[in-house]
mmCIF file of C-alpha atoms in Angstrom:
data_model
loop_
_atom_site.group_PDB
_atom_site.id
_atom_site.type_symbol
_atom_site.label_atom_id
_atom_site.label_comp_id
_atom_site.label_asym_id
_atom_site.label_seq_id
_atom_site.Cartn_x
_atom_site.Cartn_y
_atom_site.Cartn_z
ATOM 1 C CA MET A 841 -21.357 -0.883 15.329
ATOM 2 C CA PHE A 842 -20.014 -3.087 18.142
ATOM 3 C CA PRO A 843 -17.872 -2.103 21.072
ATOM 4 C CA SER A 844 -14.165 -2.967 20.911
ATOM 5 C CA LEU A 845 -14.359 -6.490 22.451
ATOM 6 C CA PRO A 846 -18.052 -7.631 22.169
ATOM 7 C CA LEU A 847 -17.823 -11.195 21.106
ATOM 8 C CA ALA A 848 -14.488 -12.647 22.118
ATOM 9 C CA PRO A 849 -11.249 -11.966 23.816
ATOM 10 C CA ARG A 850 -9.009 -10.396 21.742
ATOM 11 C CA GLY A 851 11.373 -1.950 15.203
ATOM 12 C CA SER A 852 14.148 -5.737 14.237
ATOM 13 C CA LEU A 853 13.451 -3.294 16.927
ATOM 14 C CA THR A 854 11.636 -0.686 14.818
ATOM 15 C CA ALA A 855 10.321 1.473 17.594
ATOM 16 C CA ALA A 856 11.703 2.531 20.900
ATOM 17 C CA ALA A 857 9.320 0.147 22.703
ATOM 18 C CA LEU A 858 11.346 -2.765 21.385
ATOM 19 C CA LEU A 859 14.702 -1.430 22.550
ATOM 20 C CA PHE A 860 14.100 -2.312 26.232
ATOM 21 C CA PRO A 861 12.753 -5.803 25.583
ATOM 22 C CA LEU A 862 15.921 -6.613 23.696
ATOM 23 C CA LEU A 863 18.075 -5.400 26.623
ATOM 24 C CA THR A 864 16.082 -7.696 28.859
ATOM 25 C CA ALA A 865 16.328 -10.521 26.377
ATOM 26 C CA VAL A 866 20.165 -10.284 26.218
ATOM 27 C CA ALA A 867 20.415 -10.307 30.022
ATOM 28 C CA SER A 868 17.956 -13.254 30.221
ATOM 29 C CA ALA A 869 19.801 -15.252 27.594
ATOM 30 C CA GLN A 870 22.993 -15.081 29.597
ATOM 31 C CA GLU A 871 21.244 -16.922 32.425
ATOM 32 C CA GLU A 872 18.219 -18.832 31.147
ATOM 33 C CA MET A 873 15.526 -18.255 28.547
ATOM 34 C CA PRO A 874 12.298 -16.940 29.944
ATOM 35 C CA THR A 875 9.223 -19.187 29.903
ATOM 36 C CA PRO A 876 5.500 -18.305 29.716
ATOM 37 C CA SER A 877 3.752 -17.521 32.962
ATOM 38 C CA PRO A 878 1.502 -20.344 34.319
ATOM 39 C CA MET A 879 -1.219 -17.721 34.538
ATOM 40 C CA LEU A 880 -1.545 -17.979 30.747
ATOM 41 C CA ARG A 881 -2.789 -21.490 30.783
ATOM 42 C CA GLY A 882 -6.375 -20.510 31.355
ATOM 43 C CA PHE A 883 -6.396 -18.895 27.844
ATOM 44 C CA ASP A 884 -6.065 -22.467 26.433
ATOM 45 C CA LYS A 885 -9.935 -22.541 26.600
ATOM 46 C CA PHE A 886 -10.000 -20.142 23.632
ATOM 47 C CA LEU A 887 -7.716 -22.393 21.407
ATOM 48 C CA GLY A 888 -9.087 -23.632 18.130
ATOM 49 C CA HIS A 889 -12.168 -22.677 16.186
ATOM 50 C CA PHE A 890 -15.587 -21.466 17.394
ATOM 51 C CA GLU A 891 -18.872 -20.432 15.789
ATOM 52 C CA GLY A 892 -21.277 -18.131 17.607
ATOM 53 C CA SER A 893 -24.490 -16.254 17.561
ATOM 54 C CA GLY A 894 -26.356 -13.774 19.749
ATOM 55 C CA THR A 895 -27.940 -10.349 20.020
ATOM 56 C CA HIS A 896 -26.703 -6.806 20.144
ATOM 57 C CA SER A 897 -28.579 -3.914 21.641
ATOM 58 C CA SER A 898 -28.270 -0.787 19.553
ATOM 59 C CA PRO A 899 -30.083 2.573 19.122
ATOM 60 C CA MET A 900 -31.949 0.844 16.213
ATOM 61 C CA GLY A 901 -33.162 -1.910 18.531
ATOM 62 C CA GLU A 902 -31.944 -5.442 19.167
ATOM 63 C CA VAL A 903 -30.173 -7.096 16.207
ATOM 64 C CA GLU A 904 -28.906 -10.614 15.686
ATOM 65 C CA TRP A 905 -25.341 -11.571 14.771
ATOM 66 C CA THR A 906 -23.298 -14.557 13.788
ATOM 67 C CA ALA A 907 -19.560 -14.975 14.157
ATOM 68 C CA ARG A 908 -16.646 -17.325 13.755
ATOM 69 C CA SER A 909 -13.219 -17.221 15.483
ATOM 70 C CA SER A 910 -9.819 -18.835 15.370
ATOM 71 C CA SER A 911 -6.956 -18.603 17.843
ATOM 72 C CA ALA A 912 -3.496 -20.002 18.395
ATOM 73 C CA TRP A 913 -0.462 -19.432 20.615
ATOM 74 C CA VAL A 914 2.293 -17.263 19.054
ATOM 75 C CA LEU A 915 5.740 -15.863 20.044
ATOM 76 C CA ASN A 916 6.925 -18.909 21.897
ATOM 77 C CA ASP A 917 3.519 -19.399 23.521
ATOM 78 C CA PHE A 918 3.675 -16.070 25.403
ATOM 79 C CA PHE A 919 0.698 -14.594 23.597
ATOM 80 C CA LEU A 920 -2.568 -15.935 22.201
ATOM 81 C CA GLU A 921 -3.562 -14.399 18.862
ATOM 82 C CA PHE A 922 -7.328 -14.339 18.453
ATOM 83 C CA ARG A 923 -9.164 -13.496 15.138
ATOM 84 C CA LEU A 924 -12.867 -12.875 14.969
ATOM 85 C CA ALA A 925 -15.265 -12.173 12.075
ATOM 86 C CA VAL A 926 -18.831 -11.017 12.726
ATOM 87 C CA GLU A 927 -21.744 -10.701 10.413
ATOM 88 C CA VAL A 928 -25.033 -8.797 10.855
ATOM 89 C CA ALA A 929 -27.681 -8.709 8.260
ATOM 90 C CA GLY A 930 -27.647 -5.508 6.216
ATOM 91 C CA THR A 931 -24.234 -4.291 7.373
ATOM 92 C CA ALA A 932 -20.610 -4.735 6.258
ATOM 93 C CA PRO A 933 -18.572 -7.632 7.969
ATOM 94 C CA TRP A 934 -16.946 -6.614 11.195
ATOM 95 C CA ARG A 935 -13.485 -7.858 12.251
ATOM 96 C CA LEU A 936 -11.639 -7.953 15.506
ATOM 97 C CA ASP A 937 -8.109 -9.194 16.310
ATOM 98 C CA ALA A 938 -6.666 -9.527 19.833
ATOM 99 C CA PHE A 939 -3.435 -10.444 21.503
ATOM 100 C CA MET A 940 -3.890 -11.873 24.970
ATOM 101 C CA GLY A 941 -0.949 -12.391 27.389
ATOM 102 C CA TYR A 942 0.709 -11.648 30.723
ATOM 103 C CA ASP A 943 2.000 -8.116 31.553
ATOM 104 C CA ALA A 944 5.010 -9.070 33.696
ATOM 105 C CA ILE A 945 5.724 -5.453 34.642
ATOM 106 C CA ASN A 946 2.336 -4.803 36.115
ATOM 107 C CA GLU A 947 1.654 -8.564 37.022
ATOM 108 C CA ARG A 948 -1.656 -8.786 35.209
ATOM 109 C CA LEU A 949 -3.369 -10.557 32.300
ATOM 110 C CA VAL A 950 -4.074 -8.251 29.369
ATOM 111 C CA SER A 951 -5.839 -8.310 26.040
ATOM 112 C CA TYR A 952 -5.070 -5.764 23.367
ATOM 113 C CA ASN A 953 -7.937 -5.626 20.855
ATOM 114 C CA PHE A 954 -8.292 -3.648 17.581
ATOM 115 C CA GLY A 955 -11.004 -3.923 15.042
ATOM 116 C CA SER A 956 -12.525 -2.620 11.833
ATOM 117 C CA ASP A 957 -14.713 -0.022 13.654
ATOM 118 C CA GLU A 958 -11.836 2.554 13.342
ATOM 119 C CA LYS A 959 -11.710 3.117 17.061
ATOM 120 C CA LEU A 960 -8.449 3.153 18.933
ATOM 121 C CA GLY A 961 -7.547 -0.407 20.094
ATOM 122 C CA GLU A 962 -8.869 -1.383 23.540
ATOM 123 C CA ILE A 963 -6.581 -2.602 26.254
ATOM 124 C CA GLN A 964 -8.329 -4.743 28.868
ATOM 125 C CA THR A 965 -7.160 -6.035 32.201
ATOM 126 C CA MET A 966 -8.333 -9.570 32.637
ATOM 127 C CA HIS A 967 -8.757 -11.929 35.662
ATOM 128 C CA TRP A 968 -10.283 -15.312 36.407
ATOM 129 C CA ALA A 969 -13.204 -15.023 38.796
ATOM 130 C CA ASP A 970 -13.099 -18.895 39.152
ATOM 131 C CA ASP A 971 -11.824 -21.786 37.052
ATOM 132 C CA ASN A 972 -14.382 -21.250 34.287
ATOM 133 C CA THR A 973 -15.226 -17.512 34.417
ATOM 134 C CA LEU A 974 -12.979 -14.952 32.836
ATOM 135 C CA ILE A 975 -13.685 -11.161 33.258
ATOM 136 C CA GLY A 976 -12.142 -8.334 31.286
ATOM 137 C CA VAL A 977 -12.451 -4.684 32.235
ATOM 138 C CA SER A 978 -11.477 -1.292 30.714
ATOM 139 C CA SER A 979 -12.628 2.277 30.831
ATOM 140 C CA GLU A 980 -12.800 5.325 28.543
ATOM 141 C CA THR A 981 -13.216 8.923 29.486
ATOM 142 C CA THR A 982 -14.784 11.652 27.330
ATOM 143 C CA ALA A 983 -16.359 15.060 27.896
ATOM 144 C CA ASP A 984 -19.601 13.184 28.916
ATOM 145 C CA GLY A 985 -17.833 11.319 31.700
ATOM 146 C CA THR A 986 -16.247 7.919 32.237
ATOM 147 C CA THR A 987 -17.607 4.745 30.789
ATOM 148 C CA PHE A 988 -16.673 1.341 32.274
ATOM 149 C CA LEU A 989 -16.673 -1.685 30.012
ATOM 150 C CA ARG A 990 -16.832 -5.316 31.253
ATOM 151 C CA SER A 991 -16.622 -8.620 29.322
ATOM 152 C CA THR A 992 -17.564 -11.939 30.963
ATOM 153 C CA TYR A 993 -16.845 -15.408 29.460
ATOM 154 C CA THR A 994 -18.262 -18.532 31.147
ATOM 155 C CA PHE A 995 -16.831 -21.765 29.840
ATOM 156 C CA ASP A 996 -18.116 -25.362 29.691
ATOM 157 C CA ASP A 997 -16.976 -28.475 27.883
ATOM 158 C CA SER A 998 -18.396 -27.452 24.431
ATOM 159 C CA GLY A 999 -17.691 -23.663 24.320
ATOM 160 C CA TYR A 1000 -18.631 -20.556 26.280
ATOM 161 C CA ASP A 1001 -21.337 -17.974 26.945
ATOM 162 C CA MET A 1002 -20.342 -14.321 26.724
ATOM 163 C CA LYS A 1003 -21.765 -10.907 27.522
ATOM 164 C CA TYR A 1004 -20.410 -7.376 27.057
ATOM 165 C CA GLU A 1005 -21.692 -4.725 29.424
ATOM 166 C CA ARG A 1006 -21.383 -1.002 29.680
ATOM 167 C CA CYS A 1007 -21.713 1.386 32.687
ATOM 168 C CA VAL A 1008 -21.754 5.163 32.345
ATOM 169 C CA GLY A 1009 -20.601 7.081 35.466
ATOM 170 C CA GLY A 1010 -22.212 5.640 38.583
ATOM 171 C CA GLY A 1011 -25.036 3.910 36.767
ATOM 172 C CA ASP A 1012 -25.764 0.199 36.496
ATOM 173 C CA PHE A 1013 -24.104 -2.075 33.993
ATOM 174 C CA GLU A 1014 -26.249 -2.750 30.961
ATOM 175 C CA VAL A 1015 -25.755 -5.691 28.620
ATOM 176 C CA GLU A 1016 -24.970 -4.592 25.012
ATOM 177 C CA VAL A 1017 -23.921 -7.850 23.474
ATOM 178 C CA ALA A 1018 -24.754 -11.422 24.560
ATOM 179 C CA GLY A 1019 -24.317 -14.779 22.903
ATOM 180 C CA ARG A 1020 -23.030 -18.307 22.761
ATOM 181 C CA TYR A 1021 -19.921 -19.755 21.065
ATOM 182 C CA ASN A 1022 -19.635 -23.486 20.307
ATOM 183 C CA ARG A 1023 -16.366 -25.304 19.503
ATOM 184 C CA VAL A 1024 -16.068 -26.650 15.922
ATOM 185 C CA GLU A 1025 -13.463 -29.017 14.475
ATOM 186 C CA GLU A 1026 -12.754 -27.228 11.261
ATOM 187 C CA ALA A 1027 -13.137 -23.657 10.149
ATOM 188 C CA GLU A 1028 -12.390 -21.518 7.014
ATOM 189 C CA PRO A 1029 -9.019 -19.791 6.983
ATOM 190 C CA MET A 1030 -9.043 -16.361 8.497
ATOM 191 C CA PRO A 1031 -6.213 -14.347 6.947
ATOM 192 C CA ALA A 1032 -4.598 -11.389 8.746
ATOM 193 C CA GLU A 1033 -5.316 -8.944 6.034
ATOM 194 C CA VAL A 1034 -9.008 -8.363 5.092
ATOM 195 C CA ALA A 1035 -10.663 -5.621 3.091
ATOM 196 C CA PHE A 1036 -13.582 -3.810 4.737
ATOM 197 C CA GLU A 1037 -15.853 -1.000 3.885
ATOM 198 C CA PHE A 1038 -14.832 1.659 6.427
ATOM 199 C CA GLY A 1039 -17.174 4.449 7.532
ATOM 200 C CA GLN A 1040 -14.179 6.796 8.193
ATOM 201 C CA PRO A 1041 -11.263 7.449 5.835
ATOM 202 C CA VAL A 1042 -7.755 6.606 7.015
ATOM 203 C CA SER A 1043 -6.318 9.541 8.915
ATOM 204 C CA ASP A 1044 -3.539 11.693 7.432
ATOM 205 C CA SER A 1045 -1.407 10.729 10.409
ATOM 206 C CA MET A 1046 -1.633 7.003 9.398
ATOM 207 C CA LYS A 1047 -1.040 7.795 5.714
ATOM 208 C CA GLN A 1048 2.178 9.590 6.826
ATOM 209 C CA LEU A 1049 3.491 6.140 7.709
ATOM 210 C CA GLY A 1050 3.168 4.990 4.158
ATOM 211 C CA PRO A 1051 6.899 5.149 3.263
ATOM 212 C CA MET A 1052 7.610 2.658 6.076
ATOM 213 C CA LEU A 1053 5.537 -0.078 4.452
ATOM 214 C CA GLY A 1054 7.422 -3.024 2.948
ATOM 215 C CA SER A 1055 10.368 -5.298 3.850
ATOM 216 C CA TRP A 1056 13.550 -4.044 5.380
ATOM 217 C CA ARG A 1057 16.960 -5.604 6.091
ATOM 218 C CA THR A 1058 18.421 -4.283 9.341
ATOM 219 C CA GLU A 1059 22.002 -3.831 10.580
ATOM 220 C CA GLY A 1060 23.210 -2.057 13.691
ATOM 221 C CA TRP A 1061 24.648 -2.242 17.175
ATOM 222 C CA MET A 1062 23.673 -1.673 20.841
ATOM 223 C CA VAL A 1063 25.534 -0.918 24.052
ATOM 224 C CA MET A 1064 24.444 -2.509 27.400
ATOM 225 C CA PRO A 1065 25.323 -0.865 30.658
ATOM 226 C CA GLY A 1066 28.053 -2.907 32.348
ATOM 227 C CA VAL A 1067 28.882 -4.970 29.167
ATOM 228 C CA PRO A 1068 32.027 -3.887 27.276
ATOM 229 C CA GLY A 1069 31.896 -3.097 23.598
ATOM 230 C CA LYS A 1070 29.050 -2.901 21.051
ATOM 231 C CA GLN A 1071 26.723 -5.829 20.437
ATOM 232 C CA GLU A 1072 26.168 -6.321 16.680
ATOM 233 C CA LEU A 1073 22.558 -6.672 15.532
ATOM 234 C CA THR A 1074 21.108 -8.003 12.340
ATOM 235 C CA GLY A 1075 17.591 -8.804 11.288
ATOM 236 C CA ARG A 1076 14.548 -8.235 9.122
ATOM 237 C CA GLU A 1077 11.451 -6.105 9.507
ATOM 238 C CA VAL A 1078 8.160 -6.358 7.561
ATOM 239 C CA VAL A 1079 5.748 -3.479 7.835
ATOM 240 C CA ARG A 1080 2.152 -3.789 6.533
ATOM 241 C CA LYS A 1081 -1.275 -2.271 6.793
ATOM 242 C CA ARG A 1082 -3.989 -3.850 8.828
ATOM 243 C CA MET A 1083 -7.711 -2.986 9.045
ATOM 244 C CA GLY A 1084 -7.661 -1.005 5.822
ATOM 245 C CA GLY A 1085 -4.693 1.138 7.007
ATOM 246 C CA HIS A 1086 -6.187 2.237 10.308
ATOM 247 C CA VAL A 1087 -3.479 0.122 11.967
ATOM 248 C CA VAL A 1088 0.109 -0.499 10.856
ATOM 249 C CA GLN A 1089 1.755 -3.771 11.889
ATOM 250 C CA PHE A 1090 5.503 -4.366 12.419
ATOM 251 C CA GLU A 1091 6.930 -7.893 12.356
ATOM 252 C CA THR A 1092 10.418 -8.143 13.681
ATOM 253 C CA GLU A 1093 13.142 -10.806 13.505
ATOM 254 C CA GLY A 1094 16.538 -9.960 14.990
ATOM 255 C CA THR A 1095 19.705 -11.582 16.280
ATOM 256 C CA ILE A 1096 22.597 -10.449 18.420
ATOM 257 C CA LYS A 1097 25.994 -11.716 17.226
ATOM 258 C CA GLY A 1098 26.924 -14.697 19.460
ATOM 259 C CA ALA A 1099 23.533 -14.961 21.217
ATOM 260 C CA PRO A 1100 21.836 -18.447 21.120
ATOM 261 C CA PHE A 1101 18.410 -17.184 20.198
ATOM 262 C CA THR A 1102 16.382 -15.209 17.668
ATOM 263 C CA TYR A 1103 14.334 -12.262 18.824
ATOM 264 C CA ASN A 1104 10.788 -12.069 17.349
ATOM 265 C CA ALA A 1105 8.183 -9.406 17.945
ATOM 266 C CA ILE A 1106 4.939 -8.061 16.655
ATOM 267 C CA GLY A 1107 4.038 -4.325 17.040
ATOM 268 C CA PHE A 1108 0.878 -2.297 16.230
ATOM 269 C CA LEU A 1109 0.907 1.441 15.534
ATOM 270 C CA GLU A 1110 -2.321 3.387 15.756
ATOM 271 C CA TRP A 1111 -3.251 7.130 15.864
ATOM 272 C CA ASP A 1112 -4.686 8.393 19.165
ATOM 273 C CA VAL A 1113 -6.951 11.299 18.232
ATOM 274 C CA LYS A 1114 -7.286 12.524 21.791
ATOM 275 C CA ARG A 1115 -3.533 12.665 22.559
ATOM 276 C CA GLU A 1116 -2.548 13.596 18.971
ATOM 277 C CA SER A 1117 0.138 10.945 18.991
ATOM 278 C CA TYR A 1118 0.774 7.400 17.851
ATOM 279 C CA ARG A 1119 0.294 4.524 20.252
ATOM 280 C CA PHE A 1120 2.666 1.666 19.744
ATOM 281 C CA VAL A 1121 1.926 -1.642 21.350
ATOM 282 C CA THR A 1122 4.475 -4.509 21.140
ATOM 283 C CA PHE A 1123 4.646 -8.189 22.002
ATOM 284 C CA SER A 1124 7.763 -10.456 21.854
ATOM 285 C CA ASN A 1125 8.844 -14.055 22.139
ATOM 286 C CA MET A 1126 10.613 -13.124 25.410
ATOM 287 C CA GLY A 1127 7.249 -12.363 26.920
ATOM 288 C CA GLU A 1128 7.337 -8.569 26.920
ATOM 289 C CA TYR A 1129 4.189 -6.525 26.500
ATOM 290 C CA MET A 1130 4.821 -2.772 26.251
ATOM 291 C CA GLN A 1131 3.216 0.333 24.940
ATOM 292 C CA ASN A 1132 4.495 3.896 24.358
ATOM 293 C CA GLU A 1133 3.770 7.032 22.416
ATOM 294 C CA MET A 1134 5.432 8.337 19.279
ATOM 295 C CA ARG A 1135 5.310 11.780 17.644
ATOM 296 C CA TRP A 1136 6.700 13.585 14.562
ATOM 297 C CA THR A 1137 9.085 16.405 15.069
ATOM 298 C CA ASP A 1138 9.010 19.544 12.948
ATOM 299 C CA ASP A 1139 12.076 18.356 11.005
ATOM 300 C CA GLY A 1140 10.378 15.070 10.009
ATOM 301 C CA ALA A 1141 11.794 12.654 12.565
ATOM 302 C CA LEU A 1142 9.609 10.192 14.483
ATOM 303 C CA ILE A 1143 10.512 10.450 18.192
ATOM 304 C CA SER A 1144 9.675 8.404 21.220
ATOM 305 C CA PHE A 1145 10.559 8.387 24.959
ATOM 306 C CA SER A 1146 10.481 5.255 27.133
ATOM 307 C CA SER A 1147 11.430 4.270 30.638
ATOM 308 C CA MET A 1148 11.852 1.178 32.791
ATOM 309 C CA ASP A 1149 13.595 -0.195 35.784
ATOM 310 C CA TRP A 1150 16.742 -2.146 34.919
ATOM 311 C CA MET A 1151 19.353 -3.590 37.217
ATOM 312 C CA GLY A 1152 17.693 -1.793 40.105
ATOM 313 C CA GLN A 1153 17.993 1.682 38.561
ATOM 314 C CA SER A 1154 15.748 3.853 36.399
ATOM 315 C CA LEU A 1155 16.524 3.781 32.678
ATOM 316 C CA VAL A 1156 15.188 6.432 30.308
ATOM 317 C CA SER A 1157 15.645 6.398 26.516
ATOM 318 C CA ARG A 1158 14.939 8.712 23.588
ATOM 319 C CA SER A 1159 14.632 7.067 20.178
ATOM 320 C CA VAL A 1160 14.739 9.030 16.944
ATOM 321 C CA LEU A 1161 13.726 7.456 13.598
ATOM 322 C CA THR A 1162 14.665 9.295 10.406
ATOM 323 C CA MET A 1163 13.880 8.379 6.774
ATOM 324 C CA ASP A 1164 15.833 9.025 3.602
ATOM 325 C CA GLY A 1165 14.332 7.401 0.488
ATOM 326 C CA ASP A 1166 14.860 3.647 0.695
ATOM 327 C CA ALA A 1167 16.706 3.759 3.989
ATOM 328 C CA MET A 1168 15.834 4.537 7.560
ATOM 329 C CA THR A 1169 18.001 5.102 10.634
ATOM 330 C CA MET A 1170 17.127 4.825 14.334
ATOM 331 C CA ASP A 1171 19.343 6.099 17.113
ATOM 332 C CA ALA A 1172 18.571 5.889 20.795
ATOM 333 C CA HIS A 1173 20.213 7.672 23.742
ATOM 334 C CA ALA A 1174 19.771 6.467 27.285
ATOM 335 C CA ILE A 1175 20.268 7.794 30.808
ATOM 336 C CA MET A 1176 20.658 5.284 33.617
ATOM 337 C CA GLY A 1177 20.294 6.372 37.198
ATOM 338 C CA THR A 1178 22.291 9.623 37.653
ATOM 339 C CA GLY A 1179 24.695 8.840 34.849
ATOM 340 C CA ASP A 1180 25.413 10.861 31.744
ATOM 341 C CA PRO A 1181 23.459 10.291 28.492
ATOM 342 C CA MET A 1182 24.950 7.643 26.212
ATOM 343 C CA GLN A 1183 24.141 6.454 22.735
ATOM 344 C CA GLN A 1184 22.820 2.979 23.348
ATOM 345 C CA PHE A 1185 21.484 1.837 20.041
ATOM 346 C CA HIS A 1186 21.854 2.428 16.307
ATOM 347 C CA MET A 1187 19.994 0.573 13.613
ATOM 348 C CA GLY A 1188 20.069 1.055 9.814
ATOM 349 C CA TYR A 1189 17.019 -0.141 7.714
ATOM 350 C CA PHE A 1190 17.558 -0.965 4.035
ATOM 351 C CA ARG A 1191 14.594 -1.620 1.770
ATOM 352 C CA GLU A 1192 14.445 -5.043 0.208
ATOM 353 C CA ASP A 1193 13.143 -5.701 -3.343
ATOM 354 C CA ASP A 1194 9.459 -6.668 -3.289
#
């Protein structure tokens, strides 16, 4: 009904995407704990509760909408979690959640948004045009060409005006959604899990993740290049459905023996129909924002490849997750620079009683 971000901004170590943040976290902890980028402070304008209204241009004509939103800093204030509920007369409620933060690898502000419209979550690059104007941009390419999407938020003391525009190919930008949000002191609670009437059934690929749902105790180890011995890991992982099962969320809490910190992360797994693979997007309390792809192998393992620059060299890792009843195992092998492959990570997952 609405585009992915029309009205507002918006594993321990379960997937391979979280292996590298942990490596970085250990190295950082030996020196000093990372702190949020000053570039995030502009997102403070979204904090709290808002109520909004406006219009949406659709093939059926112009329709009116109302909305409410709530947001707060999470993961040691590295990311802003934004929750939005929209109502349009005669249709089912529409929901969007977003995580906004700073992508340190690419040095940009980003917003990852996923909603109840069953579309693949949108990743926007964001920037401040001036002290009170925030712009988010993204694009999508289909057989019909490339579509460019632009969100603009203009703030004042009591709230903000917003508009969402679309441009197809080399055409002009056309406004699809426009409205006004005003700050309110109190708002109804907006839980993370909400039931919706979905137009499309949950894909078989997402249903295949069903055995992962629940709570898991984790035990394992990791090896860091240049650090002798194995580092012992313990933690807990909670896996749950979001948006009716079109998204699966991973909540991670992990510790390294002897380290003076606890590692927390949130990850979201979706099915990318075009690429025929899962997309896993993760955020952590060390400030990492990462995404990678995951695929099933013919023998039933979930496999992922990731890469990054670490200690001035290229690091490539392959992670393999296998399941056996009420237990899971993840093993990761890495190649650093021109060195030989080495097993860098092992984690066992043991289901907890509900």
